[in-house]
mmCIF file of C-alpha atoms in Angstrom:
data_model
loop_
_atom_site.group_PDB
_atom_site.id
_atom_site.type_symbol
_atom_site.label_atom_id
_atom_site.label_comp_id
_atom_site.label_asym_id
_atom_site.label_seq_id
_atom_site.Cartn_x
_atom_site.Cartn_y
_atom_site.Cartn_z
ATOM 1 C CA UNK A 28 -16.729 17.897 22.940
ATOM 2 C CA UNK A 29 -15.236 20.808 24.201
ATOM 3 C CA UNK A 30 -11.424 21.663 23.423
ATOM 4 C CA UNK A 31 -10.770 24.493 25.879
ATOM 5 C CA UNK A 32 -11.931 21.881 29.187
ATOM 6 C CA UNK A 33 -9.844 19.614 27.613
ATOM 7 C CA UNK A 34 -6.729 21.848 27.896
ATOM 8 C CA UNK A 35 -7.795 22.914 31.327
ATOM 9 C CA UNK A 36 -7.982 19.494 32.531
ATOM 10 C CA UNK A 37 -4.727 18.097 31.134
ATOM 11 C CA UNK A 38 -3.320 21.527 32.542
ATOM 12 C CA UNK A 39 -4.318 20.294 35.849
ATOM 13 C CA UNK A 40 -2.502 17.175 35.303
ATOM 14 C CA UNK A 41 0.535 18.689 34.137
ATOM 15 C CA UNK A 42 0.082 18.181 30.256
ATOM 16 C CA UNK A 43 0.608 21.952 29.155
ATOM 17 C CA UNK A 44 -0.942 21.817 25.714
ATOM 18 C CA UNK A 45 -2.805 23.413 23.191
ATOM 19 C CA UNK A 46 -6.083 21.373 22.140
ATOM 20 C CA UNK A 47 -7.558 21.656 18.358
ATOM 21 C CA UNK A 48 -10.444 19.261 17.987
ATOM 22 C CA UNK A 49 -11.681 18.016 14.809
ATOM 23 C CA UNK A 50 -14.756 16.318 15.110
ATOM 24 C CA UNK A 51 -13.787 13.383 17.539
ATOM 25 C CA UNK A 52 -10.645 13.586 17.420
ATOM 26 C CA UNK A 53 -8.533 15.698 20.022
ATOM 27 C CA UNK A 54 -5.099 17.302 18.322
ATOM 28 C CA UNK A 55 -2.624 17.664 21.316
ATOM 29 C CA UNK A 56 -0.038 20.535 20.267
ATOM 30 C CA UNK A 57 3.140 20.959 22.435
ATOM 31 C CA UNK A 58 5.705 23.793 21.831
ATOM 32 C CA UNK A 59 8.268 21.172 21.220
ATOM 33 C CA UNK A 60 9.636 17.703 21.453
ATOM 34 C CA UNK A 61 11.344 17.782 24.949
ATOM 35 C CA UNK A 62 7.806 18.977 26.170
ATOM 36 C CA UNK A 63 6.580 15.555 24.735
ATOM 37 C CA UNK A 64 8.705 13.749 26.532
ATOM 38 C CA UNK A 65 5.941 13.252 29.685
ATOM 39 C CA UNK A 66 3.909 11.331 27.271
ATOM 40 C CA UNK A 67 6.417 8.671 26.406
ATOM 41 C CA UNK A 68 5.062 7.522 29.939
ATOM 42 C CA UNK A 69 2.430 4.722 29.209
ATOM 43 C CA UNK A 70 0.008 5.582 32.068
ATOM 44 C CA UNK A 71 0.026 9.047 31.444
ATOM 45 C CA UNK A 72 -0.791 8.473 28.227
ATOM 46 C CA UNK A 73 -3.391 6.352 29.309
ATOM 47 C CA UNK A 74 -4.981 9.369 31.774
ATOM 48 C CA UNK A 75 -4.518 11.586 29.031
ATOM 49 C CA UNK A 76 -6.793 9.374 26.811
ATOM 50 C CA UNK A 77 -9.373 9.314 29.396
ATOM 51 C CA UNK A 78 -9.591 12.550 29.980
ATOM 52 C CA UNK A 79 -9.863 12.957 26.429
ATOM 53 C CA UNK A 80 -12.869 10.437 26.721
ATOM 54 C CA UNK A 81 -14.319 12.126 29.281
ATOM 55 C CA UNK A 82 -14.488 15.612 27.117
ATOM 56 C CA UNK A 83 -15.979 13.255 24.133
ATOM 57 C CA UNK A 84 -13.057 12.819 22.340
ATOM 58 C CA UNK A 85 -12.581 8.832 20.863
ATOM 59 C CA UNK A 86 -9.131 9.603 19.327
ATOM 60 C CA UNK A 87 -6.226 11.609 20.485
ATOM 61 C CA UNK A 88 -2.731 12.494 18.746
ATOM 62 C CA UNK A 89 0.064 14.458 19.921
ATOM 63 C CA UNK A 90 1.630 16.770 17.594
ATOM 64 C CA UNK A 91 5.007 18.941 17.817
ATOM 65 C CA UNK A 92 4.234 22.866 17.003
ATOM 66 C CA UNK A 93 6.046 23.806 13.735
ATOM 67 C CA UNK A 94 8.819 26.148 13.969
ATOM 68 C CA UNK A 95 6.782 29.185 12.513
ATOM 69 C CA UNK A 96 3.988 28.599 14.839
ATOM 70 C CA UNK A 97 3.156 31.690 17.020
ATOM 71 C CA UNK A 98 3.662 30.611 20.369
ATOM 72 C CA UNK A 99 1.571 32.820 21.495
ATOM 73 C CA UNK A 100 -0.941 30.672 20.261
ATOM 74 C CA UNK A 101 0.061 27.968 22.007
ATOM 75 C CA UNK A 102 0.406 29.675 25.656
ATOM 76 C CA UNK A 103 -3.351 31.292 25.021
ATOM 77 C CA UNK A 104 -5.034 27.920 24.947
ATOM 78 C CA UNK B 24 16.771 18.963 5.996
ATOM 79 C CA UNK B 25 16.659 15.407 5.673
ATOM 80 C CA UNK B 26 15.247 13.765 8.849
ATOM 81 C CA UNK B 27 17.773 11.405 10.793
ATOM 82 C CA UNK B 28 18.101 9.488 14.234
ATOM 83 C CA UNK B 29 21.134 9.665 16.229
ATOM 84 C CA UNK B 30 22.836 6.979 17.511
ATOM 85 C CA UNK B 31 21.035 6.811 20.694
ATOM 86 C CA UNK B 32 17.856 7.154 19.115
ATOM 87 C CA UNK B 33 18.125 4.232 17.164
ATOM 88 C CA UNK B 34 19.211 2.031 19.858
ATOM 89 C CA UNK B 35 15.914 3.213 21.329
ATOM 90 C CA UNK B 36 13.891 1.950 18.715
ATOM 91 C CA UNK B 37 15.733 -0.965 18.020
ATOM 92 C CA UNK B 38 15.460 -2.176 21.788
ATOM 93 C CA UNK B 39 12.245 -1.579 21.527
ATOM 94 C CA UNK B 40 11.953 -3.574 18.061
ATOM 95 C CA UNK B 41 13.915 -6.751 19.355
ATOM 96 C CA UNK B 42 10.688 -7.501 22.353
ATOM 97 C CA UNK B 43 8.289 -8.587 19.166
ATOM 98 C CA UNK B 44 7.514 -11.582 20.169
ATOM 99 C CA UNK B 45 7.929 -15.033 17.938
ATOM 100 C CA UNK B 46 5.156 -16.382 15.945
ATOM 101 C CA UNK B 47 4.609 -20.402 17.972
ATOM 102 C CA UNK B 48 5.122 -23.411 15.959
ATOM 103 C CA UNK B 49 1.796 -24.079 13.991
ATOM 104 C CA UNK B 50 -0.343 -26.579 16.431
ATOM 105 C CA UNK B 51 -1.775 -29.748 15.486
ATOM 106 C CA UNK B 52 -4.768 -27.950 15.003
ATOM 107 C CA UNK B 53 -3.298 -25.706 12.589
ATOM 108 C CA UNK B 54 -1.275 -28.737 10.660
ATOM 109 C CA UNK B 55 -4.474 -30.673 10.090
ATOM 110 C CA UNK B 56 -6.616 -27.518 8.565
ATOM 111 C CA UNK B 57 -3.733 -26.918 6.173
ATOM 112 C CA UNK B 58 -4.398 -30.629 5.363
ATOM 113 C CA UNK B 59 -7.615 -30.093 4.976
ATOM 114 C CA UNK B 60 -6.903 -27.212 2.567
ATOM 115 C CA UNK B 61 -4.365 -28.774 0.204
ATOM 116 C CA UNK B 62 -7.332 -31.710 -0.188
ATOM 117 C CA UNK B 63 -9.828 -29.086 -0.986
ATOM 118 C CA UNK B 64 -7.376 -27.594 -3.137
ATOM 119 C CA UNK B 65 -6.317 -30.900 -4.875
ATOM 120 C CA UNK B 66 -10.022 -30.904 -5.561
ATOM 121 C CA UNK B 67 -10.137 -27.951 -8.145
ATOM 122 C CA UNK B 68 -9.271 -28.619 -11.672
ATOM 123 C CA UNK B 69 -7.524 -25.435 -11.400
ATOM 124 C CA UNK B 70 -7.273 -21.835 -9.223
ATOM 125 C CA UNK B 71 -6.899 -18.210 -9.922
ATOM 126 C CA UNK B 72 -6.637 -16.234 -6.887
ATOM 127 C CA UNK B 73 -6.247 -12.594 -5.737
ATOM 128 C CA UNK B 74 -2.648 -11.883 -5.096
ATOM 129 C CA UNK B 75 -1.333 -9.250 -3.334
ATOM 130 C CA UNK B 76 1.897 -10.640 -1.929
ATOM 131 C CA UNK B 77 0.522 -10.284 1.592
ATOM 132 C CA UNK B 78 0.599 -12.781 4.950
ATOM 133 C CA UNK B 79 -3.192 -14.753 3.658
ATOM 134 C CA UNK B 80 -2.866 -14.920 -0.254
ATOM 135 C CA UNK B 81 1.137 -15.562 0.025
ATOM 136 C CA UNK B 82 0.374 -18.628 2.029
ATOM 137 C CA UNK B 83 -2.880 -19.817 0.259
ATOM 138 C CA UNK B 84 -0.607 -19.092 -3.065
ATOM 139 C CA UNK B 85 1.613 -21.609 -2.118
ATOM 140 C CA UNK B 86 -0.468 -24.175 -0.993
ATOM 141 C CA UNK B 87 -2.091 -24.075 -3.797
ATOM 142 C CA UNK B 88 1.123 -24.691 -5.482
ATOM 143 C CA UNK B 89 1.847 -27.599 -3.672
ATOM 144 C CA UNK B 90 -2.134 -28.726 -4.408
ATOM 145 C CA UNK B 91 -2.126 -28.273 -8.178
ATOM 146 C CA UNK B 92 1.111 -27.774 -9.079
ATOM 147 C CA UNK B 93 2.190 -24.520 -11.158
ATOM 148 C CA UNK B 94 0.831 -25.425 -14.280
ATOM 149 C CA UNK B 95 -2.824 -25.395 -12.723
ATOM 150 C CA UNK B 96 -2.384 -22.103 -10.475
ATOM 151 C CA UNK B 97 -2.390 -18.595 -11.175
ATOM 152 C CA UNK B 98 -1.761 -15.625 -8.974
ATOM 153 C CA UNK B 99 -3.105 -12.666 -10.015
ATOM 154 C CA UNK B 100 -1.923 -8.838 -9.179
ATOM 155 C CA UNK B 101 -4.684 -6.631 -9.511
ATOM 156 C CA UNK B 102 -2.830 -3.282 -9.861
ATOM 157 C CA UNK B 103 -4.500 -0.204 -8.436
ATOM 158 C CA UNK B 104 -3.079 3.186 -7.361
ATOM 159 C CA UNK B 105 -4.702 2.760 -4.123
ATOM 160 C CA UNK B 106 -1.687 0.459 -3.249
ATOM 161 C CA UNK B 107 2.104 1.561 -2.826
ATOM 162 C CA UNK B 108 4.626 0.469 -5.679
ATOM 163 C CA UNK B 109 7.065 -1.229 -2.863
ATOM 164 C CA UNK B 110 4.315 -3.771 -2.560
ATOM 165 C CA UNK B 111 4.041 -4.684 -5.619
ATOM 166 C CA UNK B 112 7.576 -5.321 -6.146
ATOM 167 C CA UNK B 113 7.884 -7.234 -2.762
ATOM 168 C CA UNK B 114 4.819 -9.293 -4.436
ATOM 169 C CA UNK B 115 6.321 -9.606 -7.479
ATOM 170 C CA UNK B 116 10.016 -11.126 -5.676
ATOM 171 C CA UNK B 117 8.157 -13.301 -3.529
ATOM 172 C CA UNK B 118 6.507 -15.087 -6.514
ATOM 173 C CA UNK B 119 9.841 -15.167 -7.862
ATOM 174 C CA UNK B 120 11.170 -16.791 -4.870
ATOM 175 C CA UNK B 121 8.351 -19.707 -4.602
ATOM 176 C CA UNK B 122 7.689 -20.181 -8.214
ATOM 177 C CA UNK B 123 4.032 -19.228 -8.212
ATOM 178 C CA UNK B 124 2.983 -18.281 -11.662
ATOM 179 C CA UNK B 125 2.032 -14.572 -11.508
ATOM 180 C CA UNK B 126 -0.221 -12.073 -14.413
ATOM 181 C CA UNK B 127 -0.880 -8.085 -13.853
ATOM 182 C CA UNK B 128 -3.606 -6.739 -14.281
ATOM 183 C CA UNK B 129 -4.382 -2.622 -13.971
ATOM 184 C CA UNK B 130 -8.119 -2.356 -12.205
ATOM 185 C CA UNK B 131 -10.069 0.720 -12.922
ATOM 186 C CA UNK B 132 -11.849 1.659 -9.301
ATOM 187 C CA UNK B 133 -10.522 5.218 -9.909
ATOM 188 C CA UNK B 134 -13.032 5.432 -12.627
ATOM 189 C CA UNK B 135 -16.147 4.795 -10.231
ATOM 190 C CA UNK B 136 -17.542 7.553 -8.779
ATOM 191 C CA UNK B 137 -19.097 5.654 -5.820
ATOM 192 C CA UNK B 138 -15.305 4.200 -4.860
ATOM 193 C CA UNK B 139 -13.973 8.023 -5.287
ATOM 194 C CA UNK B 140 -16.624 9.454 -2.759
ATOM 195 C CA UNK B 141 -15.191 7.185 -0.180
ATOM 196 C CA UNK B 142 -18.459 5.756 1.544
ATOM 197 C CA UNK B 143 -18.219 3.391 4.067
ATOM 198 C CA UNK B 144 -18.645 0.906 1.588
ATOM 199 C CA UNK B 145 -15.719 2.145 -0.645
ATOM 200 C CA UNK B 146 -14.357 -1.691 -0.638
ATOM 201 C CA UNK B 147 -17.353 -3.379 -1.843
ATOM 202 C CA UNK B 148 -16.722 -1.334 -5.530
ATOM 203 C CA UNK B 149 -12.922 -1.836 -5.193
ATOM 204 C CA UNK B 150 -13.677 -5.444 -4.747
ATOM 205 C CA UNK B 151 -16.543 -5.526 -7.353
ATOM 206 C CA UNK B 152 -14.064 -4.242 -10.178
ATOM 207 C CA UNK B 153 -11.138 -6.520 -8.683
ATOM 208 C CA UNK B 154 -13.360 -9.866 -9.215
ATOM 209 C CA UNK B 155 -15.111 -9.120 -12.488
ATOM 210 C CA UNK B 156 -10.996 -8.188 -13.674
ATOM 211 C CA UNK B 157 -9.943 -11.761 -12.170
ATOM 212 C CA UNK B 158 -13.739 -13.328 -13.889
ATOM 213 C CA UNK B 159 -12.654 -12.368 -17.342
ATOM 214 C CA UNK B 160 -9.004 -13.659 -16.918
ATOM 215 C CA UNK B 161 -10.192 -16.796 -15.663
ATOM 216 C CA UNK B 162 -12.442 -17.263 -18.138
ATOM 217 C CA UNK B 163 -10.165 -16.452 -20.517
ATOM 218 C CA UNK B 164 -7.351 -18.885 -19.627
ATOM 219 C CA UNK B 165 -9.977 -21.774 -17.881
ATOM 220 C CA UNK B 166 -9.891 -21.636 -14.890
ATOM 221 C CA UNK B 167 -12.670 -22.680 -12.919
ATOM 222 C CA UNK B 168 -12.163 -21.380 -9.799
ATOM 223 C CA UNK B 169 -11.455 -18.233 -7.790
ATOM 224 C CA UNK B 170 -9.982 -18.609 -4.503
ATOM 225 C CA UNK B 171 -9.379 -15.118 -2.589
ATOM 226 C CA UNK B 172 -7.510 -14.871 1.297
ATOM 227 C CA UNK B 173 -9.680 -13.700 3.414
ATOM 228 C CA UNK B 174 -9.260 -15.846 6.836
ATOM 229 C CA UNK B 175 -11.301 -16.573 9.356
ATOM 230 C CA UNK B 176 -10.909 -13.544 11.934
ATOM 231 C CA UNK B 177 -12.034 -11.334 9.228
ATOM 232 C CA UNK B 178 -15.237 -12.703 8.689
ATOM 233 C CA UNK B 179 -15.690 -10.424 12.391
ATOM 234 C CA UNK B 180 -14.675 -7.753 11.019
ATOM 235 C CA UNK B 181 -16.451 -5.032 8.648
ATOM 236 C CA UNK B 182 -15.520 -5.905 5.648
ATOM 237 C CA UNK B 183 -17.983 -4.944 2.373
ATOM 238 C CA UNK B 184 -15.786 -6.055 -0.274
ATOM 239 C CA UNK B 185 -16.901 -9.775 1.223
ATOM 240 C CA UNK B 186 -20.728 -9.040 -0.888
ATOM 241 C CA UNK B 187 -18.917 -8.400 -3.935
ATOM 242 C CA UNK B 188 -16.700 -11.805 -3.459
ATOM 243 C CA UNK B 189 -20.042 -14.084 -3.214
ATOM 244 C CA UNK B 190 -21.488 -11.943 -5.739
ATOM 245 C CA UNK B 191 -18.535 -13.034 -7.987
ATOM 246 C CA UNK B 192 -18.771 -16.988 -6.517
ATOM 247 C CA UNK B 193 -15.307 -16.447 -5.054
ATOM 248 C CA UNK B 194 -14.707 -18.903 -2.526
ATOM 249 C CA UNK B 195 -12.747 -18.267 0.403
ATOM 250 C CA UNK B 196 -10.966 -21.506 1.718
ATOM 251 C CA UNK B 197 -9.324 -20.125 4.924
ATOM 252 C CA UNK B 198 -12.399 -18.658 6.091
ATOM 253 C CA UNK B 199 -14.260 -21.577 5.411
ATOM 254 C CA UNK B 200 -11.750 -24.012 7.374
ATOM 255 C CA UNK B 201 -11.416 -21.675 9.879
ATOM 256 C CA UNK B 202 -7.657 -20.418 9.440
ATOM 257 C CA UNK B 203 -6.981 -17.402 12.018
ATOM 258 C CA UNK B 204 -4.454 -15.169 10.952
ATOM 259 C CA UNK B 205 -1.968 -16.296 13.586
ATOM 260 C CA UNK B 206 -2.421 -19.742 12.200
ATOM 261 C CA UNK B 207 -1.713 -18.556 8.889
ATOM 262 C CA UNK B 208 1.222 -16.672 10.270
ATOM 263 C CA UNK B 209 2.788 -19.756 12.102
ATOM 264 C CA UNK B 210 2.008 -21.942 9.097
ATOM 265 C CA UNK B 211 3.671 -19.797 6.720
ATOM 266 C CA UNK B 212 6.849 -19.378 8.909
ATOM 267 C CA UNK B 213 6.597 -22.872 8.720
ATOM 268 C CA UNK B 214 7.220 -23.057 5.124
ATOM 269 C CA UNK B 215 9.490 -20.339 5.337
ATOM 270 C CA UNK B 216 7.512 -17.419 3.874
ATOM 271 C CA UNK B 217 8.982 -13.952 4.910
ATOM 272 C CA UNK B 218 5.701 -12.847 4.929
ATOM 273 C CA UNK B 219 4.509 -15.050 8.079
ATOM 274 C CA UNK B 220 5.696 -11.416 10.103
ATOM 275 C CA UNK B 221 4.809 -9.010 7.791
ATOM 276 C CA UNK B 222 2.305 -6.439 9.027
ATOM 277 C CA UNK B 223 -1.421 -6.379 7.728
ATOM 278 C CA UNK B 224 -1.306 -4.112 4.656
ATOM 279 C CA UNK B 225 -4.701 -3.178 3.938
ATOM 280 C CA UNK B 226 -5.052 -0.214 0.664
ATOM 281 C CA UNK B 227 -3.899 3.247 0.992
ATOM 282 C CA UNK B 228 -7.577 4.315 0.632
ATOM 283 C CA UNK B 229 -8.260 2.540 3.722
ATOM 284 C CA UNK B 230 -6.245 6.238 5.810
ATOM 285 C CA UNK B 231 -8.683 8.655 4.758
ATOM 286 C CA UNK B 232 -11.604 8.994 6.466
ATOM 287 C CA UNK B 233 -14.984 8.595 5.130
ATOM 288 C CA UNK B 234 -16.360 10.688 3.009
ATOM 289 C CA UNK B 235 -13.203 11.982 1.753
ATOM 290 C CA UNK B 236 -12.453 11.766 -1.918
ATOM 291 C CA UNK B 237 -9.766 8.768 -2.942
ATOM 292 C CA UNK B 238 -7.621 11.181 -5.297
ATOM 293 C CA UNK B 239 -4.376 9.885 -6.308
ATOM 294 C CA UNK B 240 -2.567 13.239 -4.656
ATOM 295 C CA UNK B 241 -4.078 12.182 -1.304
ATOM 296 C CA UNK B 242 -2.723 8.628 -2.188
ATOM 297 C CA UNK B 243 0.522 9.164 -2.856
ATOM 298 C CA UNK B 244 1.264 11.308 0.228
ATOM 299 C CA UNK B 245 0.014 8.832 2.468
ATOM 300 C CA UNK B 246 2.672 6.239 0.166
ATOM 301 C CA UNK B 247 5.137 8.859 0.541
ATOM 302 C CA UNK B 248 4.612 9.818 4.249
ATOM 303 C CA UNK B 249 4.747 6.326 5.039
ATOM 304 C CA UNK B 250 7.786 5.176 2.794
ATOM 305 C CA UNK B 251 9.927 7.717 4.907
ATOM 306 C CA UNK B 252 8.857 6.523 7.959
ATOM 307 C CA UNK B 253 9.885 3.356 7.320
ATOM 308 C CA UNK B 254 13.254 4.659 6.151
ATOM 309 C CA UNK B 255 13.673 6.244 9.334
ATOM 310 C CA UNK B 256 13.479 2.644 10.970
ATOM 311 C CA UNK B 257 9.852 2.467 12.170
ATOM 312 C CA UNK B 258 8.740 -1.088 11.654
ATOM 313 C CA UNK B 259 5.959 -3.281 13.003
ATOM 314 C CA UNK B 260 2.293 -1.940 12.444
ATOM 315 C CA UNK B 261 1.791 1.704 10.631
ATOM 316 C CA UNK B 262 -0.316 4.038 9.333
ATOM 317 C CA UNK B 263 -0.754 7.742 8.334
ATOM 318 C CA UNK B 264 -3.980 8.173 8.531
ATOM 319 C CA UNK B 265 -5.177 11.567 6.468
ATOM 320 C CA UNK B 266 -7.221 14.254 8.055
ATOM 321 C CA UNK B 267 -6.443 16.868 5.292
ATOM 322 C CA UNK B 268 -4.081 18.950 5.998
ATOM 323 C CA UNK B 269 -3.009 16.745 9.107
ATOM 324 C CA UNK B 270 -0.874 13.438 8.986
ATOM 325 C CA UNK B 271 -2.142 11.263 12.245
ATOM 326 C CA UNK B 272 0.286 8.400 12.409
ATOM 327 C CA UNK B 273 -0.465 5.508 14.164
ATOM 328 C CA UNK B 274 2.357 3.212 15.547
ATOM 329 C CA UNK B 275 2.648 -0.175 16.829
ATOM 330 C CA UNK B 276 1.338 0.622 20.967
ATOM 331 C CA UNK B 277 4.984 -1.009 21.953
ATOM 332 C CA UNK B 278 6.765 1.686 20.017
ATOM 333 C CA UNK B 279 5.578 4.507 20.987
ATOM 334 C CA UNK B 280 7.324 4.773 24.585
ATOM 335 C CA UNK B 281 10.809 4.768 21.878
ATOM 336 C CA UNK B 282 9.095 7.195 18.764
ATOM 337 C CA UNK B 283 8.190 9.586 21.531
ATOM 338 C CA UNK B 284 11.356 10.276 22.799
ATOM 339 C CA UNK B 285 12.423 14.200 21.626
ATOM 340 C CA UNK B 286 15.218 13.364 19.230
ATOM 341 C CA UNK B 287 12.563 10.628 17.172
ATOM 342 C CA UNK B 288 9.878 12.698 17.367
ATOM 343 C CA UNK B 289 11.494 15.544 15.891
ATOM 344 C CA UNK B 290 12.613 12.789 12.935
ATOM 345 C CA UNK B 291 9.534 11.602 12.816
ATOM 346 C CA UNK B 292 7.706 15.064 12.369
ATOM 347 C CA UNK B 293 9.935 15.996 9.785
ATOM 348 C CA UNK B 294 9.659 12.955 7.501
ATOM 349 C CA UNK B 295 6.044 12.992 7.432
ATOM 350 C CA UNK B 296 6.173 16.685 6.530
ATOM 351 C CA UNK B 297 8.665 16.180 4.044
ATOM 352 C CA UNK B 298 6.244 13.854 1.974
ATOM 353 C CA UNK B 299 3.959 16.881 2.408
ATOM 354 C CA UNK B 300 1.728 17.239 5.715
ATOM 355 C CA UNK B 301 1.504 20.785 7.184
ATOM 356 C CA UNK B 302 0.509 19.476 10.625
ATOM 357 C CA UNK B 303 1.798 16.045 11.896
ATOM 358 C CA UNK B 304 0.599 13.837 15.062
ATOM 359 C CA UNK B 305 1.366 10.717 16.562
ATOM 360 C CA UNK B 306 -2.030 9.101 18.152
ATOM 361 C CA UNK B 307 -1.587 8.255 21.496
ATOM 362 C CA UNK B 308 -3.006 4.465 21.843
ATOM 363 C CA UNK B 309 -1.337 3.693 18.536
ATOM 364 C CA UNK B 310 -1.904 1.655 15.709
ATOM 365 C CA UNK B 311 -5.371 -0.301 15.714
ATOM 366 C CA UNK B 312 -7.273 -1.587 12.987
ATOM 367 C CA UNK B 313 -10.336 0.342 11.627
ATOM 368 C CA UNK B 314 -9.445 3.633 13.392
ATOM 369 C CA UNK B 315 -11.089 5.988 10.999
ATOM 370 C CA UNK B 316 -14.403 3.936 11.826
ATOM 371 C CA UNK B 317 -14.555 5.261 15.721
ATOM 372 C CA UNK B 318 -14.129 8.808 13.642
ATOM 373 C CA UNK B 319 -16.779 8.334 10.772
ATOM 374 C CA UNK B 320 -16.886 10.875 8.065
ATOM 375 C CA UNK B 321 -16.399 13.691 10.653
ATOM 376 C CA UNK B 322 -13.118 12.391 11.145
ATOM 377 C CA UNK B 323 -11.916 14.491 7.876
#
């Protein structure tokens, strides 16, 4: 499971997000909820799940940074 | 702040709320196995079952009602901190309602060190302490049989708290007639049981992953976390399902398209945090049964 491949490959398909894995499961953190918006499409959830598959990930969940987070954080992925 | 939907937001979810689709009229099928339970029923001197208020032991509660009568049938709430309050209240009314004749009992699973370290076994020693409570009652009051819900589909499923029921002789009539759960759903609409839609409700233990401790804190945010989700207006299947200091919360698949959309997301993330998650995520398949399985113990 790798969480940095993960980010590059759902970079490629336009899914700009940090990736924290824990164990199998892949924690997708956007910088906010308008840049979860892409997701509330049901096939690109879908490719986003097999991609997540493909890096060895069985579970995947998307989660809005907080407020305090340092962005910076989330643009170094 | 306290977390709220606009306008448009709830006409969102509530569009996306009205496609459920109906339970169907029970089949002929389904008519004659309820016939054939009421005559296996009618063939106890008397029953004590598990009652939790849920879809299986609502229904089998009242057809053992109509079997026996009230004066031979007891339903019996086996109180535990692994389950919300609402649900015992909403067990409690629905007794009420029917007339099934109800007793509380506290059970002590808290107190076993093998249920607190969460194995993947955890139910067998919730179960164990749940059917030697219900043993004593019934012996207490005669009673000569225990009756729990389980139905048919979940003999497929992993389910260890099934060893402790034969090891208690509990029998299991809509397993053993073959009841599916959507047959017990269309059978108690039937009757006109509110519960015949009611999600699954399986123990608050069952969100936290293997191999990590069952401690009433953890408990009671899941309880919390999930009471204000449903106060926001998420309905259908749910679960927050707790990975320490993260809330994953798992909705109904044909929800998600609505609960993703900014404004309810931002609700959402903020009523899970306000029952007292740091980090909160919405799974991306949504809600399926025995998630924290695919995980394991790692899952933590």
């Amino acid at each position: 499971m790798s969480a940095p491949s993960l980010a590059a490959a759902l970079a490629a398909h336009g899914v700009d997000a940090r990736v924290d894995a824990r164990a199998a499961l892949a924690v997708l953190t956007v910088p906010n909820a308008d840049a979860a918006e892409r997701l509330r499409d049901a096939d690109v959830r879908r490719a986003v799940i097999a991609l997540a598959a493909q890096h060895g990930f069985t579970t995947v969940a998307l989660e809005l940074a907080s407020a305090t987070d340092d962005r910076a954080a989330l643009s170094g992925h | 702040m306290e977390p709220v939907l606009t306008e448009a937001a709830r006409a969102d979810v509530a569009t996306a709320a009205s496609s459920s689709p109906d339970s169907p009229r029970p089949s002929t099928t389904a008519r004659e196995k309820e016939q054939r339970l009421v005559a296996w029923l009618a063939a106890r001197r008397s029953v004590i079952l598990g009652f939790s208020g849920g879809v299986d032991s609502a229904y089998l509660a009242c057809a053992a009602l109509e079997a026996l009568g009230p004066a031979r049938v007891l339903g019996v709430i086996g109180r535990s901190p692994s389950y919300p309050d609402a649900q015992w209240d909403a067990a409690r009314t629905l007794a009420a309602q029917f007339g099934i004749p109800v007793l509380e009992v506290n059970t002590h699973e808290m107190l076993d060190p093998r249920y607190v370290a969460n194995p993947s076994n955890r139910c067998y020693f919730c179960k164990t302490e749940l059917w030697s409570v219900l043993r004593v009652v019934a012996d207490e009051r005669g009673f000569d049989t225990i009756v729990d819900g389980t139905n048919a589909d979940d003999m497929h499923d992993w389910r260890p708290g099934l060893q402790a029921a034969r090891e208690h002789e509990v029998e299991s009539p809509l397993a053993d007639l073959g009841f599916t759960k959507d047959e017990i759903r269309a059978l108690s609409r039937a009757r006109g049981l509110p519960t015949w839609s009611q999600p699954s409700s399986p123990c608050l233990s069952s969100r936290l992953p293997y191999g990590s401790a069952v401690t009433i804190e953890r408990l009671r945010q899941v309880e919390r976390a999930e009471a204000a989700l449903r106060a926001l207006g998420v309905d259908g299947d749910l679960r927050v399902r707790h990975h320490g200091d993260l809330a994953r919360v798992e909705l109904s698949a044909d929800r998600l398209e609505a609960w993703l959309a900014a404004p309810n997301l931002r609700a959402l993330t903020g009523a899970v945090r306000g029952a007292g998650f740091a980090r909160v995520a919405v799974d991306l398949k949504g809600f399926r049964s025995g998630s924290l399985t695919v995980l394991g113990a790692a899952g933590v």
